[in-house]
XYZ file of C-alpha atoms in Angstrom:
597
model
C 20.353 66.831 -29.408
C 17.314 64.664 -29.907
C 16.266 63.791 -33.405
C 12.712 62.819 -34.206
C 11.401 61.084 -37.249
C 8.176 63.038 -37.047
C 7.827 65.738 -39.734
C 7.729 69.376 -38.612
C 4.490 71.244 -38.694
C 3.965 73.395 -41.767
C 4.685 77.090 -41.065
C 2.431 78.496 -43.726
C -1.126 79.466 -42.845
C -4.166 80.218 -44.901
C -5.170 83.859 -45.006
C -8.384 85.410 -46.176
C -8.273 87.536 -49.342
C -10.298 90.564 -50.016
C -12.226 88.822 -52.699
C -13.299 86.202 -50.236
C -15.216 88.657 -48.159
C -18.946 88.261 -48.683
C -20.903 91.154 -50.157
C -24.102 92.301 -48.547
C -25.409 93.686 -51.816
C -26.281 90.280 -53.218
C -29.598 88.570 -52.676
C -30.130 86.187 -49.719
C -29.921 82.910 -51.655
C -26.639 83.715 -53.375
C -25.214 85.006 -50.124
C -25.931 81.817 -48.209
C -24.259 79.639 -50.889
C -21.163 81.834 -51.077
C -20.834 81.970 -47.283
C -20.980 78.198 -46.865
C -18.356 77.633 -49.580
C -16.009 80.317 -48.316
C -16.364 79.047 -44.749
C -15.029 75.634 -45.755
C -12.094 77.174 -47.636
C -11.124 79.442 -44.775
C -11.144 76.566 -42.107
C -7.600 75.376 -41.102
C -6.525 71.793 -41.957
C -6.490 69.238 -39.023
C -3.043 69.081 -37.361
C -1.213 65.691 -37.650
C 0.216 66.132 -34.124
C -3.121 66.049 -32.375
C -4.127 62.679 -30.751
C -6.880 60.637 -32.304
C -10.239 60.769 -30.603
C -10.579 56.958 -30.863
C -7.794 54.939 -29.024
C -5.551 52.823 -31.270
C -6.583 49.154 -31.581
C -9.465 49.783 -29.231
C -7.206 49.690 -26.088
C -6.478 52.306 -23.514
C -2.952 53.656 -23.741
C -0.744 52.367 -20.914
C 0.151 55.073 -18.447
C 3.799 56.047 -18.634
C 4.295 55.740 -14.875
C 3.058 52.141 -14.884
C 5.463 51.182 -17.702
C 8.393 52.609 -15.796
C 7.424 50.736 -12.597
C 7.113 47.445 -14.511
C 10.571 47.820 -16.094
C 12.116 48.583 -12.704
C 10.509 45.531 -11.067
C 11.784 43.215 -13.850
C 15.310 44.522 -13.447
C 15.218 44.116 -9.667
C 13.942 40.511 -9.967
C 16.698 39.644 -12.438
C 19.388 41.099 -10.166
C 17.970 39.241 -7.150
C 17.935 35.854 -8.941
C 21.467 36.342 -10.190
C 22.701 37.264 -6.711
C 20.975 34.210 -5.164
C 22.485 31.839 -7.738
C 25.936 33.321 -7.189
C 25.593 32.986 -3.411
C 24.563 29.319 -3.639
C 27.426 28.557 -6.005
C 29.997 30.169 -3.723
C 28.596 28.343 -0.680
C 28.656 24.996 -2.475
C 32.284 25.505 -3.494
C 33.470 26.686 -0.076
C 31.446 24.279 2.089
C 30.609 21.002 0.296
C 29.932 19.142 3.541
C 27.250 21.608 4.556
C 25.537 21.505 1.200
C 25.328 17.701 1.401
C 23.113 17.927 4.457
C 20.168 18.489 2.137
C 21.006 15.483 0.009
C 18.145 14.006 -1.955
C 17.877 10.729 -3.776
C 16.933 12.461 -7.028
C 20.150 14.382 -7.659
C 23.195 12.846 -9.294
C 25.961 15.357 -8.537
C 28.712 13.199 -7.019
C 30.141 16.048 -4.971
C 26.869 16.345 -3.082
C 26.879 12.795 -1.796
C 29.927 12.832 0.457
C 28.204 13.438 3.772
C 31.247 12.672 5.899
C 31.649 15.271 8.604
C 27.989 16.222 8.727
C 27.001 18.123 11.829
C 23.680 16.333 12.067
C 22.388 13.010 10.741
C 19.104 12.465 8.949
C 16.136 12.510 11.269
C 14.140 9.798 9.462
C 15.218 6.429 8.084
C 15.864 6.813 4.373
C 18.171 5.679 1.587
C 20.938 8.175 0.868
C 23.548 8.667 -1.822
C 27.227 8.750 -0.884
C 30.498 8.835 -2.777
C 32.971 6.004 -2.298
C 36.757 6.694 -2.122
C 36.840 6.707 -5.927
C 34.159 9.405 -6.050
C 31.743 6.911 -7.538
C 28.108 7.455 -6.505
C 26.811 4.659 -4.300
C 23.745 4.321 -2.127
C 23.049 2.950 1.323
C 20.429 3.240 4.055
C 20.674 5.617 6.990
C 18.737 4.809 10.161
C 19.108 7.203 13.124
C 20.535 5.724 16.302
C 17.465 6.714 18.310
C 15.004 5.077 15.878
C 12.750 2.381 17.319
C 13.364 -1.192 16.227
C 11.688 -2.518 14.259
C 10.659 0.470 12.212
C 7.041 1.102 11.346
C 5.710 -0.683 8.232
C 5.162 2.666 6.505
C 8.829 3.566 7.053
C 9.999 0.317 5.488
C 7.634 0.917 2.577
C 9.071 4.406 2.025
C 12.632 3.065 2.142
C 11.802 0.432 -0.470
C 10.073 2.902 -2.770
C 12.895 5.441 -2.558
C 15.547 2.742 -2.981
C 13.919 1.595 -6.193
C 14.010 5.165 -7.450
C 17.710 5.463 -6.567
C 18.509 2.328 -8.563
C 16.795 3.834 -11.590
C 18.640 7.138 -11.205
C 22.054 5.522 -10.831
C 21.522 3.358 -13.889
C 22.470 4.607 -17.375
C 19.792 6.721 -18.981
C 19.610 4.401 -21.980
C 19.355 1.203 -19.941
C 16.313 -1.011 -20.375
C 15.618 -3.327 -17.465
C 14.806 -6.957 -17.965
C 14.171 -9.758 -15.482
C 16.838 -9.720 -12.788
C 18.766 -6.712 -14.172
C 17.461 -4.282 -11.585
C 18.472 -6.580 -8.747
C 22.019 -6.874 -10.120
C 22.210 -3.114 -10.679
C 21.062 -2.487 -7.113
C 23.668 -4.905 -5.748
C 26.426 -3.243 -7.780
C 25.735 0.293 -6.577
C 24.747 -0.561 -3.012
C 27.291 -0.175 -0.221
C 26.715 -1.978 3.044
C 25.784 0.209 5.993
C 28.665 -1.047 8.130
C 31.113 -0.589 5.239
C 29.865 2.944 4.656
C 30.370 3.686 8.345
C 33.883 2.240 8.344
C 34.815 4.447 5.392
C 33.527 7.545 7.174
C 30.601 8.025 4.823
C 28.089 7.849 7.677
C 28.212 9.476 11.069
C 27.139 6.314 12.862
C 26.015 2.797 12.011
C 22.340 2.044 11.896
C 22.784 -0.487 14.679
C 25.971 -1.289 16.556
C 26.857 -3.821 19.234
C 25.638 -1.479 21.950
C 22.104 -1.599 20.535
C 21.989 -5.387 20.111
C 20.102 -6.706 23.081
C 20.777 -10.435 23.381
C 17.884 -10.799 25.805
C 15.528 -10.121 22.884
C 16.336 -13.533 21.470
C 13.648 -16.000 22.457
C 14.620 -19.462 23.627
C 12.644 -20.909 20.715
C 14.884 -19.185 18.184
C 18.178 -20.871 17.305
C 21.488 -19.726 18.763
C 24.746 -20.714 17.127
C 28.285 -20.521 18.367
C 30.322 -17.829 16.717
C 33.992 -17.888 15.948
C 36.361 -17.693 18.859
C 38.101 -14.358 19.057
C 41.065 -13.153 21.073
C 40.210 -12.820 24.744
C 36.910 -14.646 24.326
C 35.948 -17.599 26.460
C 35.218 -20.931 24.851
C 31.741 -21.177 26.344
C 30.609 -17.791 25.105
C 27.627 -17.760 22.797
C 26.856 -15.025 20.339
C 24.392 -14.849 17.447
C 25.858 -15.563 14.053
C 25.831 -12.653 11.649
C 24.100 -13.773 8.463
C 25.547 -12.776 5.125
C 22.060 -12.617 3.607
C 18.777 -12.642 5.464
C 15.156 -11.634 5.176
C 13.062 -10.581 8.173
C 9.291 -10.507 7.953
C 7.343 -8.200 10.265
C 4.017 -9.635 11.346
C 2.900 -6.116 12.245
C 0.118 -4.843 10.005
C -2.486 -2.112 10.005
C -4.930 -4.699 8.665
C -7.039 -6.279 11.389
C -7.465 -9.526 9.448
C -4.943 -12.354 9.412
C -5.229 -13.567 5.811
C -3.154 -10.814 4.207
C -0.398 -11.286 6.767
C -0.359 -15.033 6.106
C 0.029 -14.576 2.349
C 2.804 -12.035 2.820
C 4.578 -14.305 5.291
C 4.474 -17.303 2.966
C 5.684 -15.315 -0.040
C 8.528 -13.824 2.001
C 9.619 -17.274 3.150
C 9.527 -18.618 -0.404
C 11.568 -15.654 -1.630
C 14.143 -16.139 1.135
C 14.502 -19.783 0.218
C 14.775 -18.994 -3.474
C 17.557 -16.463 -2.805
C 19.302 -18.636 -0.194
C 18.686 -16.200 2.659
C 18.236 -16.832 6.344
C 14.647 -16.156 7.347
C 13.444 -14.474 10.528
C 10.024 -13.501 11.866
C 9.416 -10.437 14.029
C 6.154 -10.646 15.979
C 6.981 -7.981 18.572
C 4.193 -5.667 17.344
C 1.763 -8.206 15.898
C -1.803 -7.423 16.896
C -2.560 -11.119 17.535
C 0.331 -11.674 19.952
C 3.047 -14.322 19.659
C 3.597 -16.282 16.465
C 4.080 -19.494 18.431
C 0.590 -19.117 19.957
C -0.828 -20.126 16.575
C 1.909 -22.007 14.718
C 4.828 -24.267 15.314
C 8.234 -22.548 15.300
C 9.374 -22.074 11.695
C 12.083 -24.285 10.208
C 15.509 -22.789 9.719
C 17.196 -25.350 7.453
C 16.126 -24.907 3.857
C 15.629 -27.700 1.383
C 15.663 -27.584 -2.396
C 14.955 -24.290 -4.095
C 11.696 -23.770 -5.911
C 11.548 -23.948 -9.671
C 13.772 -21.336 -11.386
C 12.452 -18.122 -12.825
C 10.859 -18.444 -16.205
C 12.803 -16.859 -19.062
C 9.788 -16.420 -21.318
C 9.415 -12.635 -21.446
C 7.467 -12.391 -24.666
C 4.108 -13.844 -23.725
C 1.922 -14.509 -20.732
C 3.941 -12.146 -18.534
C 1.072 -11.561 -16.139
C 0.389 -15.288 -15.821
C 4.091 -15.972 -15.243
C 4.298 -13.363 -12.488
C 1.148 -14.693 -10.862
C 2.419 -18.276 -11.044
C 5.737 -17.276 -9.512
C 4.036 -15.412 -6.658
C 1.828 -18.430 -6.097
C 4.868 -20.731 -6.076
C 6.577 -18.587 -3.444
C 3.443 -18.610 -1.303
C 3.084 -22.365 -1.684
C 6.649 -22.920 -0.443
C 5.874 -20.801 2.605
C 2.587 -22.613 3.174
C 4.226 -26.039 3.135
C 6.913 -24.940 5.587
C 4.999 -22.672 7.955
C 1.297 -23.516 7.996
C 1.402 -25.988 10.877
C -0.859 -25.132 13.798
C 0.309 -25.133 17.379
C -0.247 -28.114 19.649
C -3.287 -26.503 21.272
C -5.350 -26.981 18.085
C -3.710 -29.863 16.203
C -5.456 -32.549 18.259
C -8.917 -31.158 17.508
C -8.027 -30.609 13.851
C -6.895 -34.198 13.388
C -10.018 -35.634 14.976
C -12.305 -33.330 12.977
C -10.736 -34.226 9.644
C -10.828 -37.931 10.461
C -14.512 -37.676 11.370
C -15.392 -35.941 8.101
C -13.407 -38.393 5.996
C -14.976 -41.448 7.604
C -18.494 -40.057 7.200
C -17.961 -39.188 3.546
C -16.321 -42.470 2.694
C -19.037 -44.475 4.387
C -21.706 -42.978 2.141
C -19.530 -42.526 -0.897
C -19.850 -38.747 -0.798
C -17.543 -35.724 -0.877
C -16.878 -32.738 1.353
C -16.863 -29.237 -0.151
C -15.756 -26.146 1.739
C -17.824 -22.949 1.568
C -16.064 -19.784 2.720
C -18.381 -16.773 3.097
C -16.719 -13.506 4.086
C -18.987 -10.761 5.394
C -18.263 -7.788 7.642
C -16.159 -4.987 6.175
C -14.967 -6.971 3.139
C -17.263 -6.465 0.170
C -17.073 -8.205 -3.219
C -15.341 -6.663 -6.222
C -18.252 -7.569 -8.451
C -20.010 -4.227 -9.148
C -23.451 -5.695 -8.658
C -22.678 -6.594 -5.033
C -19.961 -4.054 -4.208
C -22.118 -2.466 -1.496
C -23.552 -5.721 -0.148
C -22.568 -9.397 -0.326
C -22.779 -12.218 -2.829
C -25.976 -14.186 -2.140
C -25.703 -17.553 -0.415
C -27.528 -19.133 -3.358
C -24.533 -18.364 -5.598
C -22.210 -20.289 -3.277
C -24.622 -23.211 -3.112
C -25.173 -23.461 -6.856
C -21.415 -23.422 -7.454
C -20.873 -26.118 -4.837
C -23.614 -28.229 -6.385
C -21.988 -27.912 -9.801
C -18.769 -29.256 -8.264
C -20.666 -32.276 -6.973
C -22.394 -32.932 -10.282
C -19.134 -32.534 -12.205
C -17.584 -35.216 -10.000
C -20.454 -37.692 -9.919
C -21.912 -36.962 -13.364
C -19.100 -35.676 -15.620
C -21.019 -36.580 -18.800
C -23.972 -34.423 -17.708
C -26.462 -37.247 -18.148
C -29.190 -38.550 -15.919
C -27.934 -39.327 -12.414
C -27.446 -42.977 -11.746
C -28.463 -44.495 -8.446
C -24.906 -44.665 -7.165
C -24.241 -41.073 -8.244
C -27.393 -39.843 -6.547
C -26.370 -41.726 -3.392
C -22.935 -40.067 -3.460
C -24.427 -36.624 -3.895
C -26.860 -37.155 -1.011
C -24.012 -38.378 1.231
C -21.857 -35.298 0.555
C -21.346 -32.500 3.073
C -20.897 -28.753 2.678
C -18.456 -27.392 5.283
C -19.496 -23.835 6.065
C -16.881 -21.319 7.269
C -17.874 -17.699 7.852
C -17.081 -14.710 10.031
C -20.817 -14.060 10.478
C -22.319 -16.357 13.154
C -25.829 -15.709 11.819
C -24.940 -17.446 8.543
C -25.024 -20.838 10.235
C -28.669 -20.431 11.278
C -29.771 -18.753 8.050
C -32.623 -20.323 6.112
C -30.663 -19.836 2.879
C -28.750 -23.037 3.441
C -31.820 -25.169 3.959
C -32.096 -25.184 0.150
C -28.922 -27.264 -0.032
C -31.063 -30.366 0.327
C -31.277 -32.814 -1.325
C -27.771 -32.229 -2.661
C -25.797 -32.226 0.577
C -25.810 -31.661 4.299
C -24.498 -28.386 5.692
C -22.229 -28.372 8.745
C -19.925 -25.967 10.478
C -16.339 -26.423 9.381
C -15.296 -26.468 13.042
C -17.000 -26.042 16.391
C -13.921 -25.862 18.602
C -13.890 -22.041 18.847
C -16.991 -20.106 17.799
C -17.612 -16.413 17.210
C -20.754 -15.614 19.168
C -23.554 -13.278 18.221
C -25.130 -10.806 20.650
C -28.142 -13.083 21.202
C -25.841 -15.960 22.137
C -23.866 -13.756 24.499
C -27.017 -12.393 26.124
C -28.295 -15.926 26.703
C -25.002 -17.139 28.161
C -23.989 -13.965 29.986
C -27.038 -11.898 30.966
C -26.381 -8.217 31.321
C -25.931 -7.244 34.996
C -28.626 -5.196 36.658
C -27.838 -1.516 37.118
C -26.109 -0.846 40.424
C -28.146 1.156 42.959
C -27.174 4.794 43.322
C -27.892 7.478 45.877
C -29.955 9.418 43.376
C -32.902 7.298 42.120
C -33.116 9.456 38.967
C -29.582 8.525 38.001
C -29.017 5.157 36.296
C -25.464 3.932 35.874
C -24.623 3.004 32.285
C -23.809 -0.666 31.704
C -22.057 -1.477 28.440
C -24.116 -4.032 26.478
C -22.749 -7.226 24.975
C -21.271 -6.891 21.511
C -21.312 -9.877 19.181
C -19.970 -10.679 15.736
C -23.305 -10.609 13.922
C -22.785 -9.166 10.472
C -19.231 -10.486 10.272
C -15.699 -9.351 11.075
C -15.271 -5.591 11.393
C -11.911 -4.010 12.108
C -13.389 -1.608 14.662
C -14.742 -4.543 16.701
C -11.398 -6.323 16.543
C -9.407 -3.295 17.723
C -11.999 -2.706 20.447
C -11.696 -6.183 22.010
C -10.925 -5.590 25.674
C -10.573 -1.879 24.961
C -13.717 -0.196 23.630
C -12.017 3.204 23.446
C -9.448 1.845 20.986
C -12.219 0.569 18.722
C -13.949 3.945 18.790
C -10.713 5.693 17.844
C -10.309 3.358 14.873
C -13.913 3.960 13.774
C -13.230 7.721 13.826
C -9.971 7.265 11.900
C -7.853 8.425 14.842
C -5.967 5.210 15.567
C -2.197 5.642 15.000
C -0.174 3.256 12.864
C 1.454 1.801 15.970
C -0.201 1.921 19.380
C 1.734 3.797 22.026
C 1.067 1.077 24.604
C 0.974 -2.691 23.979
C -2.418 -4.433 24.309
C -3.292 -5.821 27.716
C -3.521 -9.539 28.498
C -7.316 -9.664 28.164
C -7.186 -8.051 24.728
C -4.530 -10.485 23.526
C -6.513 -13.428 24.866
C -9.653 -12.419 22.955
C -7.701 -11.716 19.773
C -6.009 -15.093 20.068
C -9.390 -16.827 20.125
C -10.454 -14.958 16.985
C -7.268 -15.896 15.167
C -7.392 -19.554 16.178
C -11.020 -19.870 15.033
C -10.116 -18.342 11.671
C -7.165 -20.698 11.132
C -9.144 -23.784 12.097
C -11.896 -22.931 9.624
C -9.355 -22.440 6.845
C -7.651 -25.720 7.672
C -10.891 -27.731 7.602
C -12.427 -26.037 4.551
C -9.165 -26.196 2.615
C -8.834 -29.942 3.256
C -12.276 -30.732 1.777
C -12.051 -33.653 -0.628
C -14.339 -32.196 -3.289
C -13.096 -28.598 -3.479
C -13.760 -25.162 -2.056
C -16.035 -22.263 -3.057
C -15.235 -18.672 -2.023
C -14.951 -15.037 -3.167
C -11.457 -13.935 -4.193
C -11.925 -10.427 -2.777
C -11.382 -12.080 0.611
C -7.793 -12.874 1.589
C -9.092 -16.058 3.191
C -10.200 -17.235 -0.247
C -6.705 -16.635 -1.614
C -5.209 -18.567 1.296
C -7.534 -21.441 0.412
C -6.270 -21.247 -3.166
C -2.681 -21.698 -1.989
C -3.795 -24.650 0.131
C -5.485 -26.312 -2.847
C -2.534 -25.897 -5.236
C -1.841 -24.216 -8.561
C -3.541 -26.824 -10.726
C -6.825 -26.441 -8.838
C -6.592 -22.655 -9.139
C -5.420 -22.279 -12.725
C -7.481 -24.957 -14.475
C -10.941 -24.081 -15.687
C -12.473 -27.114 -13.992
C -10.260 -26.931 -10.909
C -11.643 -27.554 -7.440
C -10.995 -23.962 -6.283
C -14.019 -21.964 -7.452
C -14.256 -18.191 -7.226
C -17.768 -16.705 -7.174
C -16.654 -13.047 -7.205
C -16.814 -12.103 -10.880
C -15.093 -8.781 -10.227
C -11.738 -10.574 -10.593
C -10.804 -13.717 -12.470
C -8.315 -16.108 -10.958
C -6.099 -15.954 -7.906
C -5.378 -12.363 -6.820
C -2.269 -12.755 -4.661
C -1.745 -9.667 -2.519
C -3.922 -7.393 -4.639
C -5.778 -5.099 -2.243
C -8.644 -4.019 -4.461
C -9.665 -4.069 -8.071
């Protein structure tokens, strides 16, 4: 039986009485009044069960069929989610090894990390979480056996980023990192790849003896005798396995050399600071062999650089910048020694400049003007270049500060020293050297090329030296065979021109954004020869400009300017009146490896 709270309809009805019947004997006016009043009395009352003409709250009532369908769909979704959760739980309990195949570095369930007995290894190099014999979560790095060596720079970058995240996740939630704590935490939770393999936590080592090709070791790199083992001949030679090492890859997607130099020097300084063996991998360097530009690096380390500062309360940014600079300076002092092919010219050029300046009592000041695809950070010139007049006025202020520190009237000897000074111009744009902008340097100083041993030629120079060949005759007079014109460096260094040296198609692919991170085929001999000339010219200009006796003027948005800062030293960079002057007001001070501001 169904009970309803609604009241039943009243059963009584209104009935007419005899007295209510109108009489036709009355006059018309009285009849009309009586009829209207009696009509209202005899009308039935409105039923409370009838629906209202106006919908409640101004909304349409929901159809009953729709409400039933909605309730059914909610119930089905709930049952489906519950069944899925139950299925995953049962599978995780019955097959823990299979569930660990989808291990991520974000989860912290220890049972998920034991990947021993996996049917398939990870396809990409990545840090992974494992469980040691005590079921303690640890992390290591998995590199597939078929991975190329060395890995691509982007793969190393991903490994580093994910490893840093693992260290944070494995640390206590309430921990607050301070200087050096993250490194110690990473060392505590990290398990060596070989150790993880020996314990059965990995299917295979990242690299075993079968993959170590001893023929890859160049004769220039040191070989040391390992310990004699059972069944091993006395004259056998095998590379020593380093307990701690740091390997720097010269490979870079950046066509310029300055960023690679800074990274190399900082890596060397860090390796020395942490007492690590240091190695250089130039197998995929766009410029060719490291020894084509520099002397082989030293392998015996000297004293460590100054210890880390413990002042964490103030000047943190300055401390970090100073430390990065110190690391780079250690690398510069140890590695920045040119190969024999250029040292003879460099020595004679520096001696010539010194003798000329000393004879007249003047100074030499380096001017480094970067053009091409590197634009200043200063908003006013972000789409163009800093004017040459800015470089010249800054260089002139250096001269006046040296010869007239009191800012008084120039004496005769001071004026003679200023007139005998020389501005050493270094630029990637060959048209800068013939620009009329630098004629205004007089009477303050003479302007010379920093070096003339290897020059980047403009198209006009190439056309004058190597005239374009005449079109070859064809059978059809209307058809003219296309002859590729000469391409110079006017405008400065552009990455597309660099990648297109000896291979125009490669440069076009880069300009369209289609060039892969690592070329499928190594560059040919002609391409490497042209790139080597470009790199040697760049290094010679830095060497000469950086050795100027009076200082150097440059824009810090260029990596070459930052290299010059390392060459000058921290005091010249940090002091307000130092001899390293930055004209790019979009950034103050030395920028390190900052890419853009």
